[in-house]
Structures are given as C-alpha cells and as structure tokens.
CSV table of C-alpha atoms in Angstrom, one decimal:
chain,number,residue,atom,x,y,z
A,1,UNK,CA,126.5,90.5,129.7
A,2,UNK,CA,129.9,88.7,129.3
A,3,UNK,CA,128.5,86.5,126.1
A,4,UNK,CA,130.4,86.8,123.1
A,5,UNK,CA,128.5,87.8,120.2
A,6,UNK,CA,129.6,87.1,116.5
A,7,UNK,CA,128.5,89.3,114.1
A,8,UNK,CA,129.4,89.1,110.2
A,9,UNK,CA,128.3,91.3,108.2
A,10,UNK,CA,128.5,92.0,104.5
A,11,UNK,CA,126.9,95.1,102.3
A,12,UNK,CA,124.2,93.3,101.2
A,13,UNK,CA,123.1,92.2,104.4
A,14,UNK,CA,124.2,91.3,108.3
A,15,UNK,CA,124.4,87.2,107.4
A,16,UNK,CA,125.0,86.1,111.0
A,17,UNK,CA,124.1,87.6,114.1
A,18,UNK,CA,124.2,84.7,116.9
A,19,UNK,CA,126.3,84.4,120.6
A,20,UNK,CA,128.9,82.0,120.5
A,21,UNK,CA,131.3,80.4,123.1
A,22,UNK,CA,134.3,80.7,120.6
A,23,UNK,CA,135.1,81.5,117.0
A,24,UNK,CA,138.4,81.1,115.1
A,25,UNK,CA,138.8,84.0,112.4
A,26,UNK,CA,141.5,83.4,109.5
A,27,UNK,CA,144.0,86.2,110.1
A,28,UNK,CA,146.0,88.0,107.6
A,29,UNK,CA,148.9,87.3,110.0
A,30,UNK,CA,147.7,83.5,111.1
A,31,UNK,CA,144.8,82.1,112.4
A,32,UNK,CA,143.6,83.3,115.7
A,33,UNK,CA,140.5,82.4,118.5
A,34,UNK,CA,138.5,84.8,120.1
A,35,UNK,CA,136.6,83.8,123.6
A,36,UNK,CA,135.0,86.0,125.7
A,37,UNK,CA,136.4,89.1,127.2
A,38,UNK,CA,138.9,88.9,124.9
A,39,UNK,CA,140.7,92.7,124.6
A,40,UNK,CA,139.7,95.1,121.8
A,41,UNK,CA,141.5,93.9,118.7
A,42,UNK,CA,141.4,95.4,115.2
A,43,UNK,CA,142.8,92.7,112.7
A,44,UNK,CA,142.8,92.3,108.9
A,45,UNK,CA,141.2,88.5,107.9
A,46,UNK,CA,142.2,86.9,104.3
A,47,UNK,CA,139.9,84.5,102.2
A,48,UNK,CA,139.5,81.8,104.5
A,49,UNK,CA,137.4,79.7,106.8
A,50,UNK,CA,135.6,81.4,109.8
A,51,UNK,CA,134.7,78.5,112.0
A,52,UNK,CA,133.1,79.2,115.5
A,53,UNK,CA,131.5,77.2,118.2
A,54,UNK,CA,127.8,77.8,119.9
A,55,UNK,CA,126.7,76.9,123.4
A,56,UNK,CA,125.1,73.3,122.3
A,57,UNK,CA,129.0,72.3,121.1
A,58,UNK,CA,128.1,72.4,117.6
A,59,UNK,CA,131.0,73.3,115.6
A,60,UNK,CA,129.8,75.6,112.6
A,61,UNK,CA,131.7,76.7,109.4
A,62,UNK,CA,131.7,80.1,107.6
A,63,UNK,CA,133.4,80.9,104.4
A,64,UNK,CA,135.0,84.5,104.2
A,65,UNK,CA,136.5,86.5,101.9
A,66,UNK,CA,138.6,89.4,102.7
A,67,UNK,CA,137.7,91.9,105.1
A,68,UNK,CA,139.0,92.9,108.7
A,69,UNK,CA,137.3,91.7,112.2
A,70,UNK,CA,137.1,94.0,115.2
A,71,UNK,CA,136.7,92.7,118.8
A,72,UNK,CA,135.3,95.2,121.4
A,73,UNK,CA,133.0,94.8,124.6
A,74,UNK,CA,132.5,91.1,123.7
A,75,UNK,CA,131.3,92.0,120.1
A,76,UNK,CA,133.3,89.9,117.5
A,77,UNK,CA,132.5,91.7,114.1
A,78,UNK,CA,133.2,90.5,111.3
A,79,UNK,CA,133.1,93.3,108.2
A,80,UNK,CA,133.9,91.3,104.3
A,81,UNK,CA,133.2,91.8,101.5
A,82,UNK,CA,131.5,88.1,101.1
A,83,UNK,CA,130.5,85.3,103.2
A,84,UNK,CA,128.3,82.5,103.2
A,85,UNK,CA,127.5,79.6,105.6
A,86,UNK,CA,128.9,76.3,104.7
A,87,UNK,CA,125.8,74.5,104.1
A,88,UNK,CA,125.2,77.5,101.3
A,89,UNK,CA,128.1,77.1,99.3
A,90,UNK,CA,126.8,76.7,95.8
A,91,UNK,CA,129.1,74.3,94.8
A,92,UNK,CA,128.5,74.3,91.1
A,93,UNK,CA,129.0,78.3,91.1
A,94,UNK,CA,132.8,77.5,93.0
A,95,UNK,CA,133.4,74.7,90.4
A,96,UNK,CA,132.3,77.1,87.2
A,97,UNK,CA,134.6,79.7,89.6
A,98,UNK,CA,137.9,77.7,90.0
A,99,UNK,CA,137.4,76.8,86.1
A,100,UNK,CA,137.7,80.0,85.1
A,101,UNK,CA,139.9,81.5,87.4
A,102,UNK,CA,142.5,78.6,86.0
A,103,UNK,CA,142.0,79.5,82.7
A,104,UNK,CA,142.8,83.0,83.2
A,105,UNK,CA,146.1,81.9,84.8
A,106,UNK,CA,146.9,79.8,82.2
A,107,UNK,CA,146.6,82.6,79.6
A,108,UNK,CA,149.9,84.1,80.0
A,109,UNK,CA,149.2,87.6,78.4
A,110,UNK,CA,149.5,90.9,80.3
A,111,UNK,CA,145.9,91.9,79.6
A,112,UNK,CA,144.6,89.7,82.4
A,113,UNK,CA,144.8,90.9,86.0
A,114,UNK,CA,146.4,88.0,87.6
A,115,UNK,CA,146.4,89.0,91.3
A,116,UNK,CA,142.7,89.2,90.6
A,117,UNK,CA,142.5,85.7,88.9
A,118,UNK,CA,144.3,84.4,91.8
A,119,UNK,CA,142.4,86.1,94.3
A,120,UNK,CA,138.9,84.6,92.5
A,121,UNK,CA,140.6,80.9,92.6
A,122,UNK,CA,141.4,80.8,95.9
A,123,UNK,CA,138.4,81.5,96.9
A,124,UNK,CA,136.8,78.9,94.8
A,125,UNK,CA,139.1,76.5,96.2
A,126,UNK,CA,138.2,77.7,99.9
A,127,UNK,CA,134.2,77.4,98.9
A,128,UNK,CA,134.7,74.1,97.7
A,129,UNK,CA,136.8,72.2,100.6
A,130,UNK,CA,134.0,74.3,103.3
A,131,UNK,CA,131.4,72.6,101.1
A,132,UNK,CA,132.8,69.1,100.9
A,133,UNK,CA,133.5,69.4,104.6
A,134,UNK,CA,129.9,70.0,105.3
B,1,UNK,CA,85.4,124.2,67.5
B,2,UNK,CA,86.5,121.3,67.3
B,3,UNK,CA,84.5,118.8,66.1
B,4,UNK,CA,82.7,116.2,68.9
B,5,UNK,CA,84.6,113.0,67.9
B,6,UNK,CA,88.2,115.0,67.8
B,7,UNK,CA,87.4,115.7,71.1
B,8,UNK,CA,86.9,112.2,72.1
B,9,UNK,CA,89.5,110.8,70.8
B,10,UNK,CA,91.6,113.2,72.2
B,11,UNK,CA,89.7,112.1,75.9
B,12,UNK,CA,90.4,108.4,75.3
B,13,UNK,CA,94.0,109.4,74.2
B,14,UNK,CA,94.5,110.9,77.4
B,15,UNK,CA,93.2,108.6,79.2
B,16,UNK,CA,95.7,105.8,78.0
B,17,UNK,CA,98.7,108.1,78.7
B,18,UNK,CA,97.2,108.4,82.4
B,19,UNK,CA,97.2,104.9,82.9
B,20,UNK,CA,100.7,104.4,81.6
B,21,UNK,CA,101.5,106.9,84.0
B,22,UNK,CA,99.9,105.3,86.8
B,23,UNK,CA,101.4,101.7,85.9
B,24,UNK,CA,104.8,103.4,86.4
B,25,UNK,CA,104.1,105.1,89.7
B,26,UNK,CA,103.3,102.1,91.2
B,27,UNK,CA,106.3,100.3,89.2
B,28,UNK,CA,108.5,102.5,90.8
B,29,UNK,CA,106.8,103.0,93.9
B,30,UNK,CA,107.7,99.0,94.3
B,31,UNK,CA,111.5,99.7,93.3
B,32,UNK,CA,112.0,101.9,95.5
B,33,UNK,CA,111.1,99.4,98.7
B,34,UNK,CA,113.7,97.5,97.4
B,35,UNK,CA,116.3,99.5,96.8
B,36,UNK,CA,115.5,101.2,100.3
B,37,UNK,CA,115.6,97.8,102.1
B,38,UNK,CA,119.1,97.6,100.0
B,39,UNK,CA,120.6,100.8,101.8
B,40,UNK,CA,118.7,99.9,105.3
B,41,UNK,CA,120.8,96.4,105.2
B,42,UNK,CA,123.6,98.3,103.7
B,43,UNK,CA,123.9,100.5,106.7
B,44,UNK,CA,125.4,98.7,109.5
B,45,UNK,CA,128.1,97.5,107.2
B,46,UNK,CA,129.2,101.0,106.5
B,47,UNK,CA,128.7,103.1,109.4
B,48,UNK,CA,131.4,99.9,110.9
B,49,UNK,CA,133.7,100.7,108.5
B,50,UNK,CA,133.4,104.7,109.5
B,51,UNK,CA,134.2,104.0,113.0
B,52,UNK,CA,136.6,101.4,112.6
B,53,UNK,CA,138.5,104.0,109.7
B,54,UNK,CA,138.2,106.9,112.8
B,55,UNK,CA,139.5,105.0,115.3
B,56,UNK,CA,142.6,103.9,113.2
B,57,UNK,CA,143.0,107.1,111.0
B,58,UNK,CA,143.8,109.0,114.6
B,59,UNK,CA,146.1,106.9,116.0
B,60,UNK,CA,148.3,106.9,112.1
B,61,UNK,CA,150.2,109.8,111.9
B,62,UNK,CA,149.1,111.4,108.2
B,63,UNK,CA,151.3,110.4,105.0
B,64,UNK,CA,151.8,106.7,105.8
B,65,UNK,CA,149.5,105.8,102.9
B,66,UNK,CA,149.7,106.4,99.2
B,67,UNK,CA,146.1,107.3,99.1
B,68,UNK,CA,146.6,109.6,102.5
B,69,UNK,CA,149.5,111.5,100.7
B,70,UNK,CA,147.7,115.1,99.0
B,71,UNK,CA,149.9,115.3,95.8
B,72,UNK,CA,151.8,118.4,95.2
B,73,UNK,CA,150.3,119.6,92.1
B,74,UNK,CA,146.8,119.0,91.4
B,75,UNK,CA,147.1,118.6,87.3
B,76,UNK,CA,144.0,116.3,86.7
B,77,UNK,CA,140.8,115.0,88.5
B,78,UNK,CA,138.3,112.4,88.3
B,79,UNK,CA,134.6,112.8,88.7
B,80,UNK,CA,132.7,109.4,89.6
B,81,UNK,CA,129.3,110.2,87.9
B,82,UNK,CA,125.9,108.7,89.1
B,83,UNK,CA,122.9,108.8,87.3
B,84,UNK,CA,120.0,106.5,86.6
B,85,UNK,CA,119.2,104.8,83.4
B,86,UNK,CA,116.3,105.6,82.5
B,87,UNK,CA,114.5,109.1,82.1
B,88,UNK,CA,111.1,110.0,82.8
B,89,UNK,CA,112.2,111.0,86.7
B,90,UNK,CA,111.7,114.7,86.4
B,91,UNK,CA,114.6,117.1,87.1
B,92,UNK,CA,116.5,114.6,88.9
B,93,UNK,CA,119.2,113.3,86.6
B,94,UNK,CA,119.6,116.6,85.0
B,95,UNK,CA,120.7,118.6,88.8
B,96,UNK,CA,123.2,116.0,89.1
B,97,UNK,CA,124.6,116.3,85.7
B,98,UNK,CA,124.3,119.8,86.0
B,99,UNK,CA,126.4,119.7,89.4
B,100,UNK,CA,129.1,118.0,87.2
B,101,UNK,CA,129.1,120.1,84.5
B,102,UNK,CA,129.6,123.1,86.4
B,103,UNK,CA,132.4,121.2,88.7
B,104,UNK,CA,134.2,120.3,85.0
B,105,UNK,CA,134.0,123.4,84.0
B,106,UNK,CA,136.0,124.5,87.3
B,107,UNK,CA,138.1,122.4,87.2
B,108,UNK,CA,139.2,123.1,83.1
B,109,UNK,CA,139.4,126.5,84.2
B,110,UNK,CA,142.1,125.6,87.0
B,111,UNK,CA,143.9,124.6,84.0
B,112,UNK,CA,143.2,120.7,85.5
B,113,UNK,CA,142.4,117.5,82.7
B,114,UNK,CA,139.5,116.2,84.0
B,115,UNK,CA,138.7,112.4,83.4
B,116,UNK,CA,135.1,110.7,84.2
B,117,UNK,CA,133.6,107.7,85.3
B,118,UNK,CA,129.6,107.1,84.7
B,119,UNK,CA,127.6,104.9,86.0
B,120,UNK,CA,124.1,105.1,84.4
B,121,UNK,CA,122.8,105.6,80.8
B,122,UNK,CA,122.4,109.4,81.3
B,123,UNK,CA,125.1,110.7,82.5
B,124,UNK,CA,127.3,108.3,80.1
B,125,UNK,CA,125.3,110.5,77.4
B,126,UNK,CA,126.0,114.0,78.8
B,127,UNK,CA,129.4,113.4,79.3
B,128,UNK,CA,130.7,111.9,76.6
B,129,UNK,CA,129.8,114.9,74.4
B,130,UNK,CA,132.3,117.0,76.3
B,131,UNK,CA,135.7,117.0,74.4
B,132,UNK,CA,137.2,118.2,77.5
B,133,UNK,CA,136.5,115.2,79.2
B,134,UNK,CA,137.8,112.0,79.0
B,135,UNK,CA,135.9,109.3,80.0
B,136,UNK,CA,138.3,106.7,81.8
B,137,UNK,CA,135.2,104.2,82.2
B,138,UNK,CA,131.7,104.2,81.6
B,139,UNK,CA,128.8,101.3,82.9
B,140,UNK,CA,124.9,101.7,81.4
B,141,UNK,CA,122.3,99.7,82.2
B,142,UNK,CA,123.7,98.5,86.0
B,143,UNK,CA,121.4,100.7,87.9
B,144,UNK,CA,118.6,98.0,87.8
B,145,UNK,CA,121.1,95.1,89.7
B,146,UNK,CA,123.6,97.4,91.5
B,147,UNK,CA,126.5,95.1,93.8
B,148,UNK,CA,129.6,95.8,95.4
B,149,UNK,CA,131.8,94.3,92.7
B,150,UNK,CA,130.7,97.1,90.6
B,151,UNK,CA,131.3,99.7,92.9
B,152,UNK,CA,134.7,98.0,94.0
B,153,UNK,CA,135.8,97.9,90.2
B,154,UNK,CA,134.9,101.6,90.1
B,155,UNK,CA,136.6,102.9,93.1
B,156,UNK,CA,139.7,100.7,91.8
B,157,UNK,CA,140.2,102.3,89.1
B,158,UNK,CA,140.5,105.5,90.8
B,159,UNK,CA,142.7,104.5,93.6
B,160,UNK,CA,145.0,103.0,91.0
B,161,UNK,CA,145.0,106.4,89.0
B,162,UNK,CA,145.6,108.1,92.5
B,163,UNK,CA,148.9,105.6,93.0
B,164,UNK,CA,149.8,105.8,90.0
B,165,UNK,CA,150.0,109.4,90.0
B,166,UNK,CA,147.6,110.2,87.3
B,167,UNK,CA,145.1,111.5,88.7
B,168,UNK,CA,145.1,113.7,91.7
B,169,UNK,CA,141.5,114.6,93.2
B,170,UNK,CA,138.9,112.3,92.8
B,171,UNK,CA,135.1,113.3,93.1
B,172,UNK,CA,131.6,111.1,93.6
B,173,UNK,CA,128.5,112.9,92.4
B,174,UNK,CA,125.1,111.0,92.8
B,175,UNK,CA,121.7,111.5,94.1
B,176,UNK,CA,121.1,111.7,97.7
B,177,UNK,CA,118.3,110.3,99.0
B,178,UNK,CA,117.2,112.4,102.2
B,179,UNK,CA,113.5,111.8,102.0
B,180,UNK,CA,110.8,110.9,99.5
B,181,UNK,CA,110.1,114.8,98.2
B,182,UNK,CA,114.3,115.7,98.5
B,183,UNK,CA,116.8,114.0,96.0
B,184,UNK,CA,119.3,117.1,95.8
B,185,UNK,CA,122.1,116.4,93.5
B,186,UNK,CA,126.1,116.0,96.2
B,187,UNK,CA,129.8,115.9,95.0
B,188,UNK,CA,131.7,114.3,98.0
B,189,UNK,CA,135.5,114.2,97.5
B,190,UNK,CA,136.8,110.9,97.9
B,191,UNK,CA,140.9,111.6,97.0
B,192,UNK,CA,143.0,112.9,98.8
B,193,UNK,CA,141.3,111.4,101.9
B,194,UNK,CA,139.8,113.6,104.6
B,195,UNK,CA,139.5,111.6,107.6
B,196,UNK,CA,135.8,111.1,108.9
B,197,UNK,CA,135.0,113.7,111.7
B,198,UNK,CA,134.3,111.7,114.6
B,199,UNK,CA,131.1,114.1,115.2
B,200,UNK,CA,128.6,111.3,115.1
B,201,UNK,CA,130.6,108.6,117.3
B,202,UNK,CA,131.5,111.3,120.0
B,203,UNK,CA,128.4,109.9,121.8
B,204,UNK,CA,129.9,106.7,122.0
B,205,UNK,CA,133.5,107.5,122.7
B,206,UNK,CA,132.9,107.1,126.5
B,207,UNK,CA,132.0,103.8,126.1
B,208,UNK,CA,134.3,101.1,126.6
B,209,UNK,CA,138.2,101.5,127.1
B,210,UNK,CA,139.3,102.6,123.7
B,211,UNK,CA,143.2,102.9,124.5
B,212,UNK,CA,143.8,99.4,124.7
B,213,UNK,CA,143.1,98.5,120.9
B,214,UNK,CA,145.4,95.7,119.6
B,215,UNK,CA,146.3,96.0,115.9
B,216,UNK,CA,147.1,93.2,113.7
B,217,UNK,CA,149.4,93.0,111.8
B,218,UNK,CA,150.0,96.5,112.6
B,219,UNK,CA,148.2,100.5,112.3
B,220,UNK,CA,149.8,101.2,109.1
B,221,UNK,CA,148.7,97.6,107.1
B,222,UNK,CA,145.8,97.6,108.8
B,223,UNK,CA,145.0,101.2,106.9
B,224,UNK,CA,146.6,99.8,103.6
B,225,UNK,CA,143.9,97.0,103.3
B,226,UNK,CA,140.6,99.8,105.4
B,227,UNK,CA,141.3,102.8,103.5
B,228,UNK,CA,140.8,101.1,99.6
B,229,UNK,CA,137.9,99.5,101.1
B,230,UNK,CA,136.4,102.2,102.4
B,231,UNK,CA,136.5,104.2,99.2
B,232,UNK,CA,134.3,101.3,97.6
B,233,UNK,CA,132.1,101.4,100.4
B,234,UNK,CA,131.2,105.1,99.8
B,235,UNK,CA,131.6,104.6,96.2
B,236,UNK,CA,128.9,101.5,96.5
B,237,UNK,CA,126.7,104.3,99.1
B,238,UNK,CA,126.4,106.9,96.5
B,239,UNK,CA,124.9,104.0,93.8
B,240,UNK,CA,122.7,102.9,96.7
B,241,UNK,CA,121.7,106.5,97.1
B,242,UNK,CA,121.2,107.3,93.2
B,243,UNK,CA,119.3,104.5,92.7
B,244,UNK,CA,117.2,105.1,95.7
B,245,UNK,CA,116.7,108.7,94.4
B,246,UNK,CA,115.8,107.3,91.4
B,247,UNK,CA,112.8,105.9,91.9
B,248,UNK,CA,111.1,108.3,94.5
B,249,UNK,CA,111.8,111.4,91.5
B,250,UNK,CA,109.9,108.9,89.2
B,251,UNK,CA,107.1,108.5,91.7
B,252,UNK,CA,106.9,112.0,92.2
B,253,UNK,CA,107.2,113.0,88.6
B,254,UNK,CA,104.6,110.0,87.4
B,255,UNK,CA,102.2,111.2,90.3
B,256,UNK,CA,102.5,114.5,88.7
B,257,UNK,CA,102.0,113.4,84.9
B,258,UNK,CA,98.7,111.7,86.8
B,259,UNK,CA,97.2,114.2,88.0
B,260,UNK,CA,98.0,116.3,85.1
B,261,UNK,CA,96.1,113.6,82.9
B,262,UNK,CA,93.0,114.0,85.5
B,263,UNK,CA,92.7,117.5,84.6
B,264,UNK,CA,93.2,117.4,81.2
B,265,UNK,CA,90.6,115.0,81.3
B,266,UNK,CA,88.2,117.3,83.1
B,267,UNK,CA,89.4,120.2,80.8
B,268,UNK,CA,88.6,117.8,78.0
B,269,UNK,CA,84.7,116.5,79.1
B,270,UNK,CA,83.9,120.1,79.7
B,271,UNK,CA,84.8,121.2,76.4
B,272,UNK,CA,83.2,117.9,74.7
B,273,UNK,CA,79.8,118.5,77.0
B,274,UNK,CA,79.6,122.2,75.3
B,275,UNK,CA,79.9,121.2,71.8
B,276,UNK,CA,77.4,118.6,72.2
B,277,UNK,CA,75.6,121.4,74.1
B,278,UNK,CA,76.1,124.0,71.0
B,279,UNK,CA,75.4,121.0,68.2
B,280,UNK,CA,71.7,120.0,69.8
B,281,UNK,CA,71.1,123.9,69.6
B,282,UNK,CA,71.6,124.1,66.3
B,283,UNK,CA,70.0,121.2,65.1
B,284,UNK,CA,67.1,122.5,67.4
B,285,UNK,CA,67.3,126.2,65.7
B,286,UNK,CA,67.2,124.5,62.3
B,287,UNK,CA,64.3,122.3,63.1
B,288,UNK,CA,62.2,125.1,64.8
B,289,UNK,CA,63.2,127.8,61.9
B,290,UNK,CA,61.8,124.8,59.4
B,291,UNK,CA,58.8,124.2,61.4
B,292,UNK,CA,58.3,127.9,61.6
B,293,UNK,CA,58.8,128.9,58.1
B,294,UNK,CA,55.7,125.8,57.0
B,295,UNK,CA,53.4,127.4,59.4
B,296,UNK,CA,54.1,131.1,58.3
C-alpha cells in the first residue's frame, strides 16, 4: 500500500474518492503538492483550485472552498465545506453569483457583511476561470 | 341507539381519516430514507473533523482561542432550539421543548438572560411566548431542505455572541435519532468548548506515527479556522438528527392513529351489525303481533 489516495469530502456527501499520483491543494499559506509518503500534515486550504494528477497522466481540476486537508498514512483528505469537479461548475449559477456578490460591494452601507460578499465573489470568480479552463 | 345510518356515516368517516393516516405513514416513512441517507453521507465528514479537532486540541495548550476561553461570569446563554415543522409526530416535539423549557427556567433562576435560536415552526411558537426569552433568531419552514449554510449561519451567530462577549454558554437541543422506536429529546453544550474525549479514536491511536504531524500555518491558526467549523458541523448534526427524528415519530405516531382507525372501525361494524340485528326484530315482533292479533 504506498498509493496515495485523495479523498474530498463535503457534508453532503464524499465527492471524490480516487488514488492519485499527485495533487496540489491551495494552501492558506501558498500552494503546496502532496506525493506519496509524504509526512502527516495538517494544513488549512482557502477558496481555490485543487488540481491533482491520476496514474493515466490526466491532469484533473477540483474547485474548493474553504476547509483544511490532512495528510496521514498516504490518505490525502480533503474536509470543505464545498467542492465540485470542474466539468460541474454550473457556470450560469457562478455568473448570477459574481453578479450579486458585486452588487453587495458596491452598496457601501454597514448593513451588508462585506467579508461575506467578498468571500461569495471570490469564489464565483474561482468557479468561473475552473470552468472556462475545462 | 343510534340510529343505522349515523352509524354509517360515522364507519365511512373513519375510514377516510384511516387512509389519511396511512398516506402519511408512508409519506414519512419515504422522508425518513432520505434524510437517513443525508446523515449516513454526513458521517465521514464529521467524525474527520472530531479526530482532526482531538489531535490538535491536545497538542494547544487551553486559552489560545476566543471560543476556548470559559468567560468569568456566566450572565447570559443561548439555547439553539431544534424542532420540526410540522405537528402530527406524537410527543416528539413537545420532550424537546419541554427539555428547553425546563433548561430556561434554570438558567432565569441563576439570575442568567437567556437568548434563543429556533429552527422549526414549533419551537419558534413555544418560545416566543416566553417574555423571558429573547429570541436572537428564528428560521420556520427549513426543516424540509436542511443545508450547511443554514446551520453555518446559525452557529455564526453564536460564535459571534461568544466573541463578542454577549453571550457566555451556548446550548443545542434537538432530537436524537438512536433508532426507529427512540427519539429522546439532548441539550449538548457547544460554548465554552469541551474538547472531544478521544474515547472513540483510542482504538486507532496506535496506528501510524502520530508525533510527527506538521501544522500549517501553525497549531493555534489552524484551531482559529477548525474550531468555528466544528461548531457548524455539530450545529448542522443536530438538524440532521431532528429531522431524522422527525419523521420516524410521525411514522410511529401515524402507525398508531392506523391501527386506532382499524379498531374503531371494528368497534363501529359491531355496533352497526346489532342495530340492524335489533331493527329486523322489531319489525318482525310488529309483523307477527299483526298477524297474530287477525287470526285471534
């Protein structure tokens, strides 16, 4: 057993279960890889792209939102609170998202949460360039 | 007696309500393999969390964290209060309000302000009677198409009290589910945090070299962004739970109603079978008293 196996879950379900030869997770301190045997690591992940690499050489792209991954006995899991493939990116959901998360920016009153706003455009904007990539 | 069509309309009546009750059984019986398949895919997500959380929490020393800190005087609380929407389930949303009625009226006699969060119809309704209580928050009609966000706005709400100061003991009350025939009512204290006892991963512990863990960007950031998530996750477990609990008291309480209806029915046929019985008699008495009296 010395396969690395990626593993992302989310609560509604586990959406990716699959061994990989190498997977890059979007750090909240910078990216970083993660190859086999790699030593038990505990790190928090920001909205982002997961992107990770299966035996055939096909490159494959996950979006994330925020979450943490842990890496132990050749289990890379990834726990968020979102994710979806890249070939499931509804882009007209992230479009109708980065509209309105710009709108609430633009409104420059203290009643809306802007961290939050922020937050829900970024990861419009991180849905739509993993969908246009595709 | 009553008379032989009250009787019958009264069977037909009966009979209506039985199938009403029967359609709902099997409505609910149907919910509830959804919202079961909803905690089953729920479960590897947060049993993670819980091992990840006791792994860290021991190697933080206590206090690093605003939400780890246990304030110094406990002047107010918040109850996170989960009920279903709908009645017709039996007892079961009445234990758990029950179980937060009694914990308010604790609390108010600790001399503490209690605030409340509800999530479902009837709970919303119970507690916002109370003038002792004020309600910070309150969400009806979500039980039906329960996701994180809600639970994530919930538990924010609290953990911003907690920061903040305002409030200084924070409480979920929902439904467990433990099996089809057992939905009793829990309050689990969420604030101030009480590290997970590492009883259920001590079989694991041996596995693997645990020392060796790398943080990033370090222990006490890492707890910052694990600990406010965790709080949703359990927050997001008890409306799993509740709405699990839900639908297996309305099975059981419809089942009930059914087979109630059954033996009203027989009740019913017995007692419509013996006035048709005692009627024919006394036509019959009439018409042999008539046919008597012309021969005599």
């Amino acid at each position: 057993m010395s396969e690395l196996t990626l593993e992302v879950v989310t609560p509604d379900k586990t959406v990716l279960s699959t061994p990989v030869v190498a997977a890059v997770c979007p750090g909240a301190a910078g990216e970083f890889g993660v190859l086999k045997n790699h030593i038990s690591l505990l790190s928090a992940l920001k909205i982002g792209a997961l992107r990770y690499r299966t035996e055939s050489n096909e490159e494959h792209l996950v979006f994330v939102n925020n979450g943490f991954a842990d890496v132990n006995n050749n289990v890379l899991t990834v726990l968020v609170e979102s994710a979806e493939l890249a070939e499931n990116i509804d882009i007209a959901r992230a479009e109708a998202a980065k509209k309105r998360a710009e709108d609430r920016l633009a409104d420059k009153s203290d009643k809306i949460d802007h961290t939050r706003a922020e937050a829900a455009l970024q990861r419009a904007l991180v849905r739509l360039s993993l969908a246009r990539h595709h | 007696m009553p008379s032989l069509k009250d009787v019958k309309m009264k069977i037909a009546g009966v009979g209506k309500t039985q199938q009403i009750t029967k359609a709902m059984n099997m409505v609910a019986s149907a919910k509830l393999r959804g919202a079961q398949s909803r905690i089953e895919r729920f479960r590897p997500f947060a049993s993670k969390y819980k091992s990840v959380l006791t792994e860290l929490a021991s190697k933080v020393d206590g206090a690093s964290h605003p939400l780890l800190e246990v304030h110094k005087e406990h002047k107010s609380c918040a109850l996170i209060v989960i009920t279903s929407d709908r009645g017709l389930c039996g007892s079961f949303n009445a234990a758990i309000i029950d179980k937060a009625l009694k914990l308010v009226r604790e609390k108010t006699t600790a001399g503490m302000k209690v605030k409340a969060i509800c999530v479902g119809r009837k709970g919303r309704d119970a507690l916002r009677r109370l003038p002792e209580v004020e309600m910070l928050d309150s969400y009806g009609e979500h039980m039906g198409s329960l996701d994180f966000s809600l639970a994530s706005s919930v538990a924010q709400t609290v953990i911003h009290g907690y920061e903040t100061e305002e409030i200084d003991e924070v409480y979920l009350i929902y439904g467990e589910f433990v099996s089809m025939a057992q939905q009793p009512p829990r309050v689990l204290q969420l604030l101030p945090f009480e590290t997970p006892t590492a009883d259920e991963n001590s079989n694991q512990a041996p596995e693997g070299p645990h020392c060796e863990y790398l943080y990033e960007p370090n222990e006490e950031q890492l707890l910052g962004v694990i600990l406010p998530q965790y709080l949703k996750v359990q927050t997001y477990r008890g409306m799993l739970d509740t709405s699990a609990s839900e639908h297996a008291a309305r099975m059981a309480a419809m089942d009930n109603a059914t087979r109630n209806c059954t033996d009203l029915i027989n009740s019913l046929t017995l007692l419509f079978n013996k006035t048709r019985q005692a009627s024919i008699t006394s036509e019959l008495i009439d018409i042999v008293g008539g046919a008597e009296a012309q021969n005599g």
